[in-house]
Each structure stands twice: as C-alpha cells, then as structure tokens.
XYZ file of C-alpha atoms in Angstrom:
327
model
C 5.865 7.085 -5.303
C 5.923 7.376 -1.516
C 7.506 10.836 -1.757
C 4.750 12.019 -4.116
C 2.099 10.671 -1.737
C 3.690 12.544 1.184
C 3.811 15.797 -0.810
C 0.153 15.414 -1.827
C -0.822 14.734 1.789
C 1.038 17.834 3.025
C -0.782 20.049 0.504
C -4.093 18.515 1.543
C -3.372 18.972 5.256
C -2.600 22.649 4.656
C -5.897 23.072 2.789
C -7.838 21.144 5.440
C -6.214 23.114 8.273
C -7.139 26.454 6.701
C -10.740 25.282 6.233
C -10.865 24.078 9.861
C -9.512 27.412 11.103
C -12.187 29.198 9.097
C -14.880 27.030 10.744
C -13.485 27.865 14.198
C -13.390 31.575 13.344
C -16.918 31.469 11.932
C -18.363 29.702 14.976
C -16.497 31.912 17.474
C -17.516 35.147 15.752
C -21.153 34.116 15.329
C -21.665 32.450 18.699
C -23.256 29.052 19.251
C -25.419 30.235 22.146
C -27.695 32.394 20.017
C -31.465 32.005 20.149
C -31.986 29.380 17.472
C -35.803 29.570 17.343
C -36.055 33.306 16.618
C -36.613 32.467 12.952
C -38.617 29.550 11.609
C -36.019 27.236 10.150
C -35.182 23.556 9.897
C -32.882 23.408 12.951
C -35.750 22.670 15.318
C -37.477 20.257 12.909
C -34.408 18.184 12.088
C -33.247 17.958 15.709
C -36.638 16.836 17.007
C -37.042 14.405 14.091
C -33.612 12.880 14.841
C -34.528 12.362 18.505
C -37.843 10.770 17.516
C -35.943 8.528 15.106
C -33.686 7.326 17.940
C -36.773 6.453 20.016
C -38.314 4.564 17.064
C -41.118 7.092 16.691
C -42.290 8.273 13.268
C -40.206 11.363 12.573
C -43.211 13.322 11.366
C -40.890 15.512 9.330
C -39.458 15.544 5.838
C -38.612 18.651 3.866
C -40.855 17.646 1.002
C -43.507 15.077 1.868
C -44.146 14.133 -1.758
C -40.604 12.804 -2.093
C -39.689 11.794 1.451
C -36.635 14.027 1.214
C -34.401 14.738 4.173
C -34.798 11.401 5.959
C -31.167 10.257 5.410
C -30.049 13.448 7.172
C -32.444 12.675 10.024
C -30.975 9.182 10.362
C -27.326 10.301 10.279
C -28.023 13.232 12.596
C -29.701 10.849 15.051
C -26.717 8.504 15.022
C -24.402 11.506 15.476
C -26.424 12.566 18.527
C -26.183 9.037 19.918
C -22.379 8.968 19.526
C -22.024 12.425 21.105
C -24.209 11.255 23.985
C -22.169 8.083 24.486
C -18.917 10.039 24.830
C -20.518 12.479 27.265
C -20.769 15.604 25.105
C -24.581 15.557 25.067
C -27.355 14.715 27.474
C -29.370 11.572 26.893
C -30.262 11.641 23.214
C -33.888 10.555 23.405
C -37.144 12.231 22.519
C -38.518 11.196 25.920
C -35.883 13.268 27.752
C -36.963 16.242 25.675
C -40.647 15.852 26.520
C -40.115 15.638 30.296
C -37.720 18.593 30.517
C -39.123 21.726 32.151
C -37.906 23.884 29.244
C -37.765 21.728 26.088
C -36.482 24.549 23.853
C -33.462 25.197 26.086
C -32.840 21.449 26.387
C -33.015 21.071 22.618
C -30.413 23.786 22.053
C -27.502 21.438 22.774
C -28.747 19.112 20.032
C -29.130 21.995 17.577
C -25.541 23.089 18.290
C -24.370 19.505 17.715
C -26.321 19.583 14.467
C -24.324 22.646 13.426
C -21.141 20.713 14.231
C -22.488 17.890 12.051
C -22.899 20.493 9.305
C -19.264 21.548 9.748
C -18.214 17.937 9.107
C -20.142 18.049 5.823
C -18.464 21.393 5.031
C -14.983 19.937 5.597
C -15.873 16.830 3.616
C -16.850 18.999 0.623
C -13.489 20.807 0.819
C -11.745 17.422 0.986
C -13.569 16.033 -2.049
C -12.955 19.207 -4.087
C -9.214 19.030 -3.311
C -8.758 15.376 -4.267
C -11.130 15.627 -7.239
C -9.102 18.527 -8.634
C -5.909 16.594 -7.904
C -7.245 13.639 -9.900
C -8.097 15.844 -12.895
C -5.094 18.193 -12.969
C -2.276 16.347 -11.140
C -1.408 19.743 -9.655
C -1.232 20.344 -5.905
C -1.227 24.113 -6.412
C -4.450 24.104 -8.422
C -5.994 21.637 -5.950
C -5.042 23.907 -3.050
C -6.743 26.936 -4.625
C -9.795 24.846 -5.577
C -10.109 23.685 -1.954
C -9.632 27.276 -0.779
C -12.429 28.478 -3.067
C -14.700 25.713 -1.738
C -13.898 26.708 1.858
C -14.914 30.369 1.348
C -17.792 29.696 -1.058
C -21.117 31.033 0.205
C -22.904 27.942 -1.112
C -20.822 25.984 1.405
C -20.556 28.486 4.273
C -24.303 29.164 4.553
C -24.944 25.663 5.950
C -22.472 25.937 8.839
C -25.179 27.308 11.145
C -28.165 25.612 9.518
C -29.237 21.994 9.550
C -30.327 21.408 5.983
C -30.059 18.589 3.478
C -28.770 20.606 0.489
C -25.097 20.574 1.518
C -25.254 16.886 2.444
C -26.865 16.009 -0.888
C -24.336 18.086 -2.853
C -21.461 16.474 -0.950
C -22.660 12.959 -1.790
C -23.250 13.974 -5.403
C -19.654 15.195 -5.667
C -18.441 11.941 -4.133
C -20.471 9.946 -6.676
C -18.958 11.931 -9.561
C -15.426 11.644 -8.141
C -15.735 7.880 -7.678
C -16.995 7.469 -11.252
C -13.865 9.238 -12.510
C -11.823 6.824 -10.384
C -13.820 3.948 -11.852
C -13.177 4.736 -15.532
C -9.482 5.268 -14.781
C -9.129 1.967 -12.886
C -6.849 -0.715 -14.309
C -8.699 -3.807 -13.089
C -12.296 -4.997 -13.215
C -12.368 -5.325 -9.409
C -11.486 -1.671 -8.901
C -13.997 -0.724 -11.594
C -16.702 -2.636 -9.712
C -15.629 -1.228 -6.345
C -15.681 2.415 -7.423
C -18.851 2.080 -9.519
C -20.797 0.486 -6.661
C -19.626 3.111 -4.165
C -20.536 5.804 -6.676
C -24.061 4.427 -7.095
C -24.554 4.128 -3.329
C -23.418 7.745 -2.837
C -25.751 8.923 -5.589
C -28.694 7.015 -4.091
C -28.141 8.665 -0.712
C -27.765 12.072 -2.385
C -31.117 11.636 -4.160
C -32.897 10.545 -0.988
C -31.413 13.519 0.859
C -32.523 16.118 -1.684
C -33.773 16.178 -5.244
C -31.232 18.819 -6.243
C -28.878 15.862 -6.854
C -30.945 14.709 -9.857
C -28.579 16.243 -12.474
C -25.934 13.790 -11.243
C -28.066 10.975 -12.709
C -26.933 12.259 -16.103
C -23.529 13.675 -15.128
C -22.180 10.456 -13.560
C -22.680 8.107 -16.551
C -21.448 10.864 -18.900
C -17.975 10.288 -17.424
C -17.860 7.104 -19.533
C -17.515 9.303 -22.620
C -14.151 10.607 -21.424
C -12.182 7.376 -21.929
C -11.831 5.180 -25.042
C -11.976 1.907 -23.137
C -12.623 0.891 -19.532
C -11.562 -2.227 -17.665
C -15.160 -3.432 -18.049
C -14.770 -3.625 -21.832
C -11.350 -5.247 -21.549
C -12.755 -8.023 -19.377
C -14.064 -11.407 -20.460
C -17.624 -12.654 -20.050
C -16.832 -14.387 -16.766
C -15.590 -11.156 -15.236
C -18.649 -9.321 -16.495
C -20.901 -11.884 -14.828
C -18.944 -11.426 -11.601
C -19.341 -7.664 -11.880
C -23.103 -8.027 -12.323
C -23.280 -10.128 -9.138
C -21.124 -7.559 -7.311
C -23.466 -4.806 -8.475
C -26.471 -6.671 -7.063
C -24.682 -7.245 -3.737
C -23.571 -3.610 -3.669
C -27.171 -2.455 -3.986
C -28.135 -4.666 -1.065
C -25.390 -3.159 1.098
C -27.080 0.230 1.362
C -30.561 -1.247 1.963
C -30.382 -1.487 5.822
C -29.716 2.253 6.358
C -32.747 3.015 4.177
C -35.142 0.753 6.119
C -36.306 3.638 8.373
C -37.125 5.521 5.185
C -39.018 2.514 3.822
C -40.989 2.284 7.082
C -42.264 5.807 6.388
C -43.530 4.977 2.921
C -46.644 2.896 3.851
C -48.096 5.885 5.725
C -47.219 8.159 2.810
C -48.465 5.804 0.076
C -51.591 4.981 2.113
C -52.828 8.506 1.473
C -52.833 7.874 -2.277
C -55.839 6.898 -4.333
C -55.636 3.865 -6.620
C -55.295 6.068 -9.700
C -52.494 8.090 -8.097
C -50.642 4.875 -7.278
C -50.623 3.894 -10.960
C -49.431 7.398 -11.861
C -46.589 7.156 -9.317
C -45.458 3.745 -10.566
C -45.606 5.002 -14.152
C -43.491 8.040 -13.298
C -40.822 5.934 -11.560
C -40.615 3.315 -14.309
C -40.654 6.000 -17.007
C -37.804 7.865 -15.339
C -35.751 4.666 -14.982
C -36.403 3.951 -18.683
C -35.145 7.422 -19.691
C -31.938 6.980 -17.662
C -31.424 3.497 -19.160
C -31.792 4.814 -22.705
C -29.350 7.634 -21.917
C -26.723 5.193 -20.574
C -27.255 2.837 -23.529
C -26.696 5.703 -25.991
C -23.463 6.575 -24.173
C -22.140 3.027 -24.632
C -23.127 3.120 -28.322
C -21.512 6.517 -28.964
C -18.155 5.753 -27.378
C -16.709 3.650 -30.259
C -17.718 6.340 -32.781
C -16.221 9.147 -30.707
C -12.878 7.365 -30.408
C -12.953 6.000 -33.994
C -12.711 2.370 -32.949
C -14.383 -0.568 -34.634
C -17.556 -2.185 -33.364
C -15.698 -5.465 -32.931
C -13.323 -3.927 -30.395
C -16.163 -2.731 -28.226
C -18.820 -5.384 -28.732
C -22.317 -5.781 -30.091
C -25.477 -3.881 -29.266
C -26.403 -6.785 -26.997
C -23.214 -6.229 -25.000
C -24.017 -2.513 -24.745
C -27.423 -3.469 -23.349
C -25.696 -5.763 -20.865
C -23.351 -2.935 -19.836
C -26.378 -0.702 -19.351
C -27.989 -3.323 -17.119
C -24.808 -3.597 -15.040
C -24.567 0.180 -14.710
C-alpha cells in the first residue's frame, strides 16, 4: 500500500512540476512589470477592494451587484496580501497607504502582481484536483498525468494567470466539491461520509458566492449518488443518521465566519430594494431551494429502482425525505 502511495505521489509531483515550470515560463515571457491599467479590467478593482477590506472599509466592488459575486475572492486576496506583507514581500497592505502615496497606480502595481501570483496558486490547485480526480475515477497514473497536463495547457485555465477574476476560483471550488462527493459515496464509514459531504457542501457554497457559473454543480454534485447502489449513510442505523444530521448543521456553521464580511454588505444592498422586490427575492430563493430539494429527493427514490433492490433494503419515502434534509 505504501509503495502504491509513493508511486502515485511521484506521478503527481511530475505533473505538478511541469505545471509550475509552465507558470514560470509564462510569467517570464509575458513580464510582470507591464502597465496593468492600459485596459479596463478587474485587476485594479479587485486589488483596491481587497485593500479596503483589510482596512474594514466597504469594498464598493462586486462583479455583479445583484448577486454580490466576487466577494470571497476579495476576502482571500486581502488575506493573501496581508500574509505577503507580513513576510516582507509587499509594502504595508492597507488602503490608507495607497491613498497617501504620491503615485497610487505605481504603488498598487505590487499588489496586482501579487494578485497574479494568487491566480497561479488557483491554476496549480486546478491541475492538482484534475490529477487526483482522474486518479480516483480511473486508478491509472498515466491517464491522470495526461489529464493534469491537459488542464495545465488549457486556455480556460491559462487565461487567468495574468488576470484577477473569480471564474477560475469558482470553477476550482466546484471541481473540489464534485471530487469530494465522489469520495463521500465511496467512503466505508458514516464518519468519512459526513466529513467529505460537509467539505463538499462548503466548497460548493464558496464557489457559488464567488461566481454564479458554479450553479450547474448544484445538480451535478447530488447526481453522484446515482453512481453507487448503497452508501454508508444507508447502511447506518438511526443513531448514526441523527449524528450525521448534527454534524451537517455544525459543518454549515463552520464556514459562516468567513462569510460575515459578505453578510455585512447585504444590508446596504437589500436596503435599496422596495418592499415588493424583497418578497420577490425571498420567493426566488425559497423556490430555488425547493427545486433542488425535489431533485435530491427524486435521486434517493430512483436509486433502488436503478439497482433493482427492494424498497425495504433502502428505506421508506420518509427516510428518503430525511436523507434529503441531511443532504
């Protein structure tokens, strides 16, 4: 087992090294000292918003105001700036230092470049997830290597190396959510099932807050349940299911603190709504949650018919509803 793990790790390190070398080549050939404000793009907006976030100012920027998208990237980018500043690779990472500088655009350039480096971390993380996801599905290091290689030279991944945008970050978290759900349905114990499912839901929540292009994952992730005849959740007793429900509630609370800055933005956003629009918004949210719940419930109902198992082996409709609530 240890030998197999070492072989898998060597294949991954080769893939990761090639992707890292490509990043170095890309940055060296393009040049990080280029004029970043020659085209209107999100580099300036995200960098300034991250500095304002660190100074506890309203960021004043989201990619799409109606959804509050992009704020998780602002938060993580701000924390990345703070870490880079602490280790001496950046000047003081505050919005105040930007406002008092004699040439704010030149001063901001170092933060934009660090933002590109933050994007390269997302790029390498996507390559990593693609490798291990393929390894989980195929059990082949060769296929995983080529899948990681394709991800490393894919234009949909490369184009965000010199742009601070939320699309790559959202796609990365969506892939992680899907990968963890595959790990969940393959898990042998209820604890691992709970662990992977909760991490999957947290990743998907962050992906949705980063960008709405992650919405298809709302249907893709639970569809993974159709790929196995029985999960550790269905093999568990009622006591374990109750424990899993409590774990799910706690897991949802875990990712609440990082979203508090996003929640602090909402009163200003919602305050611009009329009373009628508020009811429309609440109706849309509840209606969408209802659609997802029905979809998940249908999946639990279909599974025993797909795998030709009896209803008694899988439980009653009430238990399917309970599983839907847990999910």
